[in-house]
Amino acid sequence: MDFRTFQTNTANALMRGRSVLLHAPTGIGKSVGSALGFTEALPAGPAAPARDALLGTRLLHVLPMRALANSVAKDIAGLLERQGFGEAYRPAIHHGQQQESEIFAERVGVTTIDQYLAGFAGAPLSFSSRSGHAVAGAIVASYSVFDEVHLLGPERGLPLLYAVLQQRKRWGLLSTVMTATLPKSVRTFLAEQVGLEAVELSPADVQARDGWRRVTLSLEEVERPAERVLEEFKAHGRVIAFVNTVDAAVELYRQLQARLGPEELFLAHSNFAPSHRKAVEERLLEVFGRGSTARAVCVLTQVGEAGINISAPVVLSELAPVDSLIQRAGRCARFDTQPEGRFVVYRPRRERSHIPYGEDLVKRTEAALHNRGDSFRLDWTAENELVDEVLDAYYAHFIRGENVSRRDAEIKKARKGERVELPQPAPKTKSITIADALGLLDQTFHGRSADVLEGTLREINNVQVVVVSEPPRNAAGAEIVGAEGGASLSEFERYLAQQNLLKPYQRDTLESIPVSYGRFARRLEEQDLWELKLVKEERYDKPLYVLQRAERVRPNRTYLLTQADAGYSPTVGLSFGEVDYVEPVHGLITPVVPRLSEQTQPPKHNFQSWREHCSRVYRAVDSMLKSKYSAWIFHIAEQMQARGALESAEQFAQTLESMVRLAALLHDVGKLSRGWQREIGWREGTGEGFWAKSKEGVRVGELPPHAFHALPALRYLFCQLGVVDEQGKVDRLAELIALAASRHHSLGDPDGMLKWQPFELHEGVLEEIRQLLRDELGEDSEPIQALITPGLFDHINDASTYELKEGKHTYVLDTPSPSEDYYPFYVLASRMIKVGDWEASGEREVELCR
């Protein structure tokens, strides 16, 4: 099987244990190159061990934008099929609008940078908070690929990426960073500071891309873009037109609609509902993809800059920063069936034409293009020269941690033949430093909220929009929509009321539209808005749809608009101007996606005895350790030993694994309390073993908390077994493993406080635990069995060790954050115990990458 030189060089570096910085142009196969080493390390089948656990356990391919996910997943799936794996390891896509993953349990995951960073810091965006630290464990135990990193931006995105790479290097974890347009200063910095091995194109790779392809870039005056598009369409049959904003894209599309039919004209931008955007992109691949001879025009915004494998002989683009222009030029003459192409760049004739980009970078780009004359060939050499000329000095300020202006001094208008100097940035605007970025990850972990992280990462914050046919009529404006007054509600409100009567897994998905916060606020800040929320109503123990009046527009919220405010159609997307008519469904203009039929069935009831359940969790964790996580634990411990933080990595790893196994075995010790057993329906005197899950037909009310009892019990056992430091205190790591077990259902209060009720010891409990230990540990259990005495439960209830407040014992534990040495061990233990409990409870395998 033939691969390009840069692809095999990337795979070889990874298999030597080196992380990689891959610098290659768009459309040449970077995704395949980054995944090739992973496929070489994969096990022959899901049940077999990986040939290299550190490389072949899990691949997380991380993208800066959702639009790229489907294309990348398709590329990786194609490689897996070529390598003989077929459907065994189908990539799962996971981002805010498409959530296929189960806490990153799959062998291959394609996700976005916000999902990755928030999960890395234990505050996942699209998973339950209960699984937060299990998600972090999956991210630690992964080979991570960071794609299209030039789209992150030097002010905040790149420092956050560097902070993660710094920690991954500290723990010895493999990563690949990929870019087409990062300047040399940043590539050199990453290679030197994070230990990335640089992989560049070989001469053969360059020839394979540029030997047949000839794209000419020209900077021109375009008075009427719609007329120019129509001229090029008449002459060449296929045209792609890039514009910088959604409003400009819709305006150009409307102008072209009068002259082109629906089969000849397409529009794609960020303000589409997910299902419609996917349909548009699939249609674009048919019409503008390899082998197509259709005549058509496509109007695109930044969503078309990467990830959509389309091509046209003529591409027009509004002036933008040089890295965006190069990405756009990648859609010109992309296929060898049509090697000649023209890429025309023009300055749009509207005020603030640089929006949404910084004016300084747009002007620096314009000057650099003028300096090259009327037109020139845009090949790999020219692309690199332009990037370095425009961006190198600019990015270098951020690499050095300096402040950089978002607006350069005005430059005089360049005239043909007149070479102008690129203005140097003036230090006015603050960016975050690398130290700030690492501190932000720690803050996210302890605060259990990714809000600040998201706001820092996203240069442009979004809101979500749902369009309805008529405004809500609920006069109260702040109550749960539903139960009463149905006749006086709008059709959409009645629909929400019906949805609230269903179980969460039975509800439809209401597709919302992402809109930039600035665009939305400018249009609608002064209007009377409604916000749509999902909140948890304690009376029903499930989330409910709530409509309430919005006091002001806030990022990352979902708002209702009516057709009087904005329109929506599957072909134009969200528009604040002229719109196509759409027949509403349930009062909605935007799409409703019904749940799949198999998802409407309630979960199967699964009775388990206490001992049976604990044994299943233990065996699941033991299997995960043996199949892969032991290798990760030992490898990270070796990095600590190399830094002088450990004396013996081998002894440390053995001790840690023993603690994890015991923690898994006793994670549910709190369920043996008399009060818990009574509430689940178990009765004394029947001779029956204790329960972990109720029997079918037994009516069960609200059960008292049980998970946090594992913390004091395991701390006591670890201490008695000799896991102590020089001062005789419970070792920090042992305490963290006990914490991981106690958090398998909840992370506790946001301030780190854990609370549990006194344990009610009753007859048979001690022997039940001893028998469990004998069943699973055999003779090795004897030292532990000797500790299973009433003293263990005295320790759980000891008010001198754990402060008693309002009838509950409380304890505050300073948990490790991403900047600390023990963090990976804590999140790995959290993952194994959480997943083990999940699998044992549902009798199905979750950790598919096992």
PDB file of N, CA, C and O in Angstrom, residues 724-750:
ATOM      1  N   VAL A 724       1.748   5.017  53.462  1.00  0.00           N
ATOM      2  CA  VAL A 724       1.901   6.259  54.211  1.00  0.00           C
ATOM      3  C   VAL A 724       3.195   6.939  53.809  1.00  0.00           C
ATOM      4  O   VAL A 724       4.094   6.326  53.236  1.00  0.00           O
ATOM      5  N   ASP A 725       3.290   8.226  54.109  1.00  0.00           N
ATOM      6  CA  ASP A 725       4.517   8.946  53.827  1.00  0.00           C
ATOM      7  C   ASP A 725       5.383   9.018  55.081  1.00  0.00           C
ATOM      8  O   ASP A 725       5.090   8.389  56.106  1.00  0.00           O
ATOM      9  N   GLU A 726       6.475   9.801  55.015  1.00  0.00           N
ATOM     10  CA  GLU A 726       7.444   9.831  56.113  1.00  0.00           C
ATOM     11  C   GLU A 726       6.827  10.367  57.404  1.00  0.00           C
ATOM     12  O   GLU A 726       7.276  10.014  58.504  1.00  0.00           O
ATOM     13  N   GLN A 727       5.805  11.204  57.301  1.00  0.00           N
ATOM     14  CA  GLN A 727       5.171  11.764  58.489  1.00  0.00           C
ATOM     15  C   GLN A 727       4.043  10.879  59.023  1.00  0.00           C
ATOM     16  O   GLN A 727       3.381  11.228  59.989  1.00  0.00           O
ATOM     17  N   GLY A 728       3.827   9.722  58.396  1.00  0.00           N
ATOM     18  CA  GLY A 728       2.789   8.821  58.860  1.00  0.00           C
ATOM     19  C   GLY A 728       1.400   9.184  58.377  1.00  0.00           C
ATOM     20  O   GLY A 728       0.407   8.599  58.810  1.00  0.00           O
ATOM     21  N   LYS A 729       1.305  10.138  57.467  1.00  0.00           N
ATOM     22  CA  LYS A 729       0.001  10.523  56.934  1.00  0.00           C
ATOM     23  C   LYS A 729      -0.335   9.672  55.710  1.00  0.00           C
ATOM     24  O   LYS A 729       0.547   9.110  55.070  1.00  0.00           O
ATOM     25  N   VAL A 730      -1.619   9.583  55.435  1.00  0.00           N
ATOM     26  CA  VAL A 730      -2.018   8.857  54.238  1.00  0.00           C
ATOM     27  C   VAL A 730      -1.375   9.518  53.028  1.00  0.00           C
ATOM     28  O   VAL A 730      -1.438  10.734  52.848  1.00  0.00           O
ATOM     29  N   ASP A 731      -0.717   8.694  52.220  1.00  0.00           N
ATOM     30  CA  ASP A 731      -0.041   9.217  51.045  1.00  0.00           C
ATOM     31  C   ASP A 731      -1.027   9.955  50.141  1.00  0.00           C
ATOM     32  O   ASP A 731      -2.173   9.545  49.981  1.00  0.00           O
ATOM     33  N   ARG A 732      -0.551  11.043  49.541  1.00  0.00           N
ATOM     34  CA  ARG A 732      -1.396  11.871  48.679  1.00  0.00           C
ATOM     35  C   ARG A 732      -2.037  11.033  47.582  1.00  0.00           C
ATOM     36  O   ARG A 732      -3.231  11.152  47.308  1.00  0.00           O
ATOM     37  N   LEU A 733      -1.283  10.171  46.953  1.00  0.00           N
ATOM     38  CA  LEU A 733      -1.820   9.380  45.870  1.00  0.00           C
ATOM     39  C   LEU A 733      -2.899   8.422  46.360  1.00  0.00           C
ATOM     40  O   LEU A 733      -3.941   8.263  45.713  1.00  0.00           O
ATOM     41  N   ALA A 734      -2.669   7.788  47.512  1.00  0.00           N
ATOM     42  CA  ALA A 734      -3.673   6.874  48.049  1.00  0.00           C
ATOM     43  C   ALA A 734      -4.975   7.604  48.319  1.00  0.00           C
ATOM     44  O   ALA A 734      -6.069   7.085  48.064  1.00  0.00           O
ATOM     45  N   GLU A 735      -4.882   8.813  48.825  1.00  0.00           N
ATOM     46  CA  GLU A 735      -6.077   9.596  49.092  1.00  0.00           C
ATOM     47  C   GLU A 735      -6.821   9.912  47.796  1.00  0.00           C
ATOM     48  O   GLU A 735      -8.052   9.883  47.737  1.00  0.00           O
ATOM     49  N   LEU A 736      -6.067  10.166  46.722  1.00  0.00           N
ATOM     50  CA  LEU A 736      -6.694  10.489  45.453  1.00  0.00           C
ATOM     51  C   LEU A 736      -7.373   9.271  44.829  1.00  0.00           C
ATOM     52  O   LEU A 736      -8.423   9.408  44.182  1.00  0.00           O
ATOM     53  N   ILE A 737      -6.811   8.105  44.989  1.00  0.00           N
ATOM     54  CA  ILE A 737      -7.453   6.892  44.475  1.00  0.00           C
ATOM     55  C   ILE A 737      -8.747   6.639  45.250  1.00  0.00           C
ATOM     56  O   ILE A 737      -9.774   6.263  44.667  1.00  0.00           O
ATOM     57  N   ALA A 738      -8.715   6.859  46.568  1.00  0.00           N
ATOM     58  CA  ALA A 738      -9.946   6.740  47.360  1.00  0.00           C
ATOM     59  C   ALA A 738     -10.977   7.759  46.876  1.00  0.00           C
ATOM     60  O   ALA A 738     -12.174   7.461  46.782  1.00  0.00           O
ATOM     61  N   LEU A 739     -10.531   8.953  46.538  1.00  0.00           N
ATOM     62  CA  LEU A 739     -11.436   9.982  46.045  1.00  0.00           C
ATOM     63  C   LEU A 739     -12.048   9.575  44.704  1.00  0.00           C
ATOM     64  O   LEU A 739     -13.242   9.772  44.470  1.00  0.00           O
ATOM     65  N   ALA A 740     -11.230   8.999  43.817  1.00  0.00           N
ATOM     66  CA  ALA A 740     -11.733   8.568  42.513  1.00  0.00           C
ATOM     67  C   ALA A 740     -12.868   7.563  42.679  1.00  0.00           C
ATOM     68  O   ALA A 740     -13.873   7.618  41.967  1.00  0.00           O
ATOM     69  N   ALA A 741     -12.721   6.633  43.641  1.00  0.00           N
ATOM     70  CA  ALA A 741     -13.780   5.652  43.884  1.00  0.00           C
ATOM     71  C   ALA A 741     -15.029   6.317  44.444  1.00  0.00           C
ATOM     72  O   ALA A 741     -16.154   5.980  44.060  1.00  0.00           O
ATOM     73  N   SER A 742     -14.857   7.287  45.315  1.00  0.00           N
ATOM     74  CA  SER A 742     -16.009   7.907  45.976  1.00  0.00           C
ATOM     75  C   SER A 742     -16.780   8.836  45.051  1.00  0.00           C
ATOM     76  O   SER A 742     -17.912   9.204  45.347  1.00  0.00           O
ATOM     77  N   ARG A 743     -16.180   9.203  43.919  1.00  0.00           N
ATOM     78  CA  ARG A 743     -16.829  10.131  42.989  1.00  0.00           C
ATOM     79  C   ARG A 743     -17.432   9.423  41.771  1.00  0.00           C
ATOM     80  O   ARG A 743     -17.682  10.054  40.755  1.00  0.00           O
ATOM     81  N   HIS A 744     -17.658   8.131  41.864  1.00  0.00           N
ATOM     82  CA  HIS A 744     -18.131   7.436  40.670  1.00  0.00           C
ATOM     83  C   HIS A 744     -19.567   7.790  40.323  1.00  0.00           C
ATOM     84  O   HIS A 744     -20.036   7.437  39.235  1.00  0.00           O
ATOM     85  N   HIS A 745     -20.299   8.476  41.212  1.00  0.00           N
ATOM     86  CA  HIS A 745     -21.638   8.970  40.885  1.00  0.00           C
ATOM     87  C   HIS A 745     -21.718  10.488  40.882  1.00  0.00           C
ATOM     88  O   HIS A 745     -22.523  11.061  40.159  1.00  0.00           O
ATOM     89  N   SER A 746     -20.911  11.154  41.680  1.00  0.00           N
ATOM     90  CA  SER A 746     -20.994  12.607  41.801  1.00  0.00           C
ATOM     91  C   SER A 746     -19.628  13.146  42.200  1.00  0.00           C
ATOM     92  O   SER A 746     -18.863  12.472  42.903  1.00  0.00           O
ATOM     93  N   LEU A 747     -19.342  14.366  41.754  1.00  0.00           N
ATOM     94  CA  LEU A 747     -18.058  14.982  42.090  1.00  0.00           C
ATOM     95  C   LEU A 747     -18.096  15.720  43.414  1.00  0.00           C
ATOM     96  O   LEU A 747     -17.088  16.244  43.858  1.00  0.00           O
ATOM     97  N   GLY A 748     -19.265  15.769  44.065  1.00  0.00           N
ATOM     98  CA  GLY A 748     -19.375  16.526  45.304  1.00  0.00           C
ATOM     99  C   GLY A 748     -19.702  17.978  45.041  1.00  0.00           C
ATOM    100  O   GLY A 748     -20.000  18.385  43.919  1.00  0.00           O
ATOM    101  N   ASP A 749     -19.652  18.797  46.095  1.00  0.00           N
ATOM    102  CA  ASP A 749     -19.974  20.213  45.953  1.00  0.00           C
ATOM    103  C   ASP A 749     -18.900  20.923  45.133  1.00  0.00           C
ATOM    104  O   ASP A 749     -17.733  20.488  45.098  1.00  0.00           O
ATOM    105  N   PRO A 750     -19.239  22.033  44.486  1.00  0.00           N
ATOM    106  CA  PRO A 750     -18.257  22.753  43.674  1.00  0.00           C
ATOM    107  C   PRO A 750     -17.022  23.200  44.434  1.00  0.00           C
ATOM    108  O   PRO A 750     -15.959  23.373  43.852  1.00  0.00           O
TER     109      PRO A 750
END
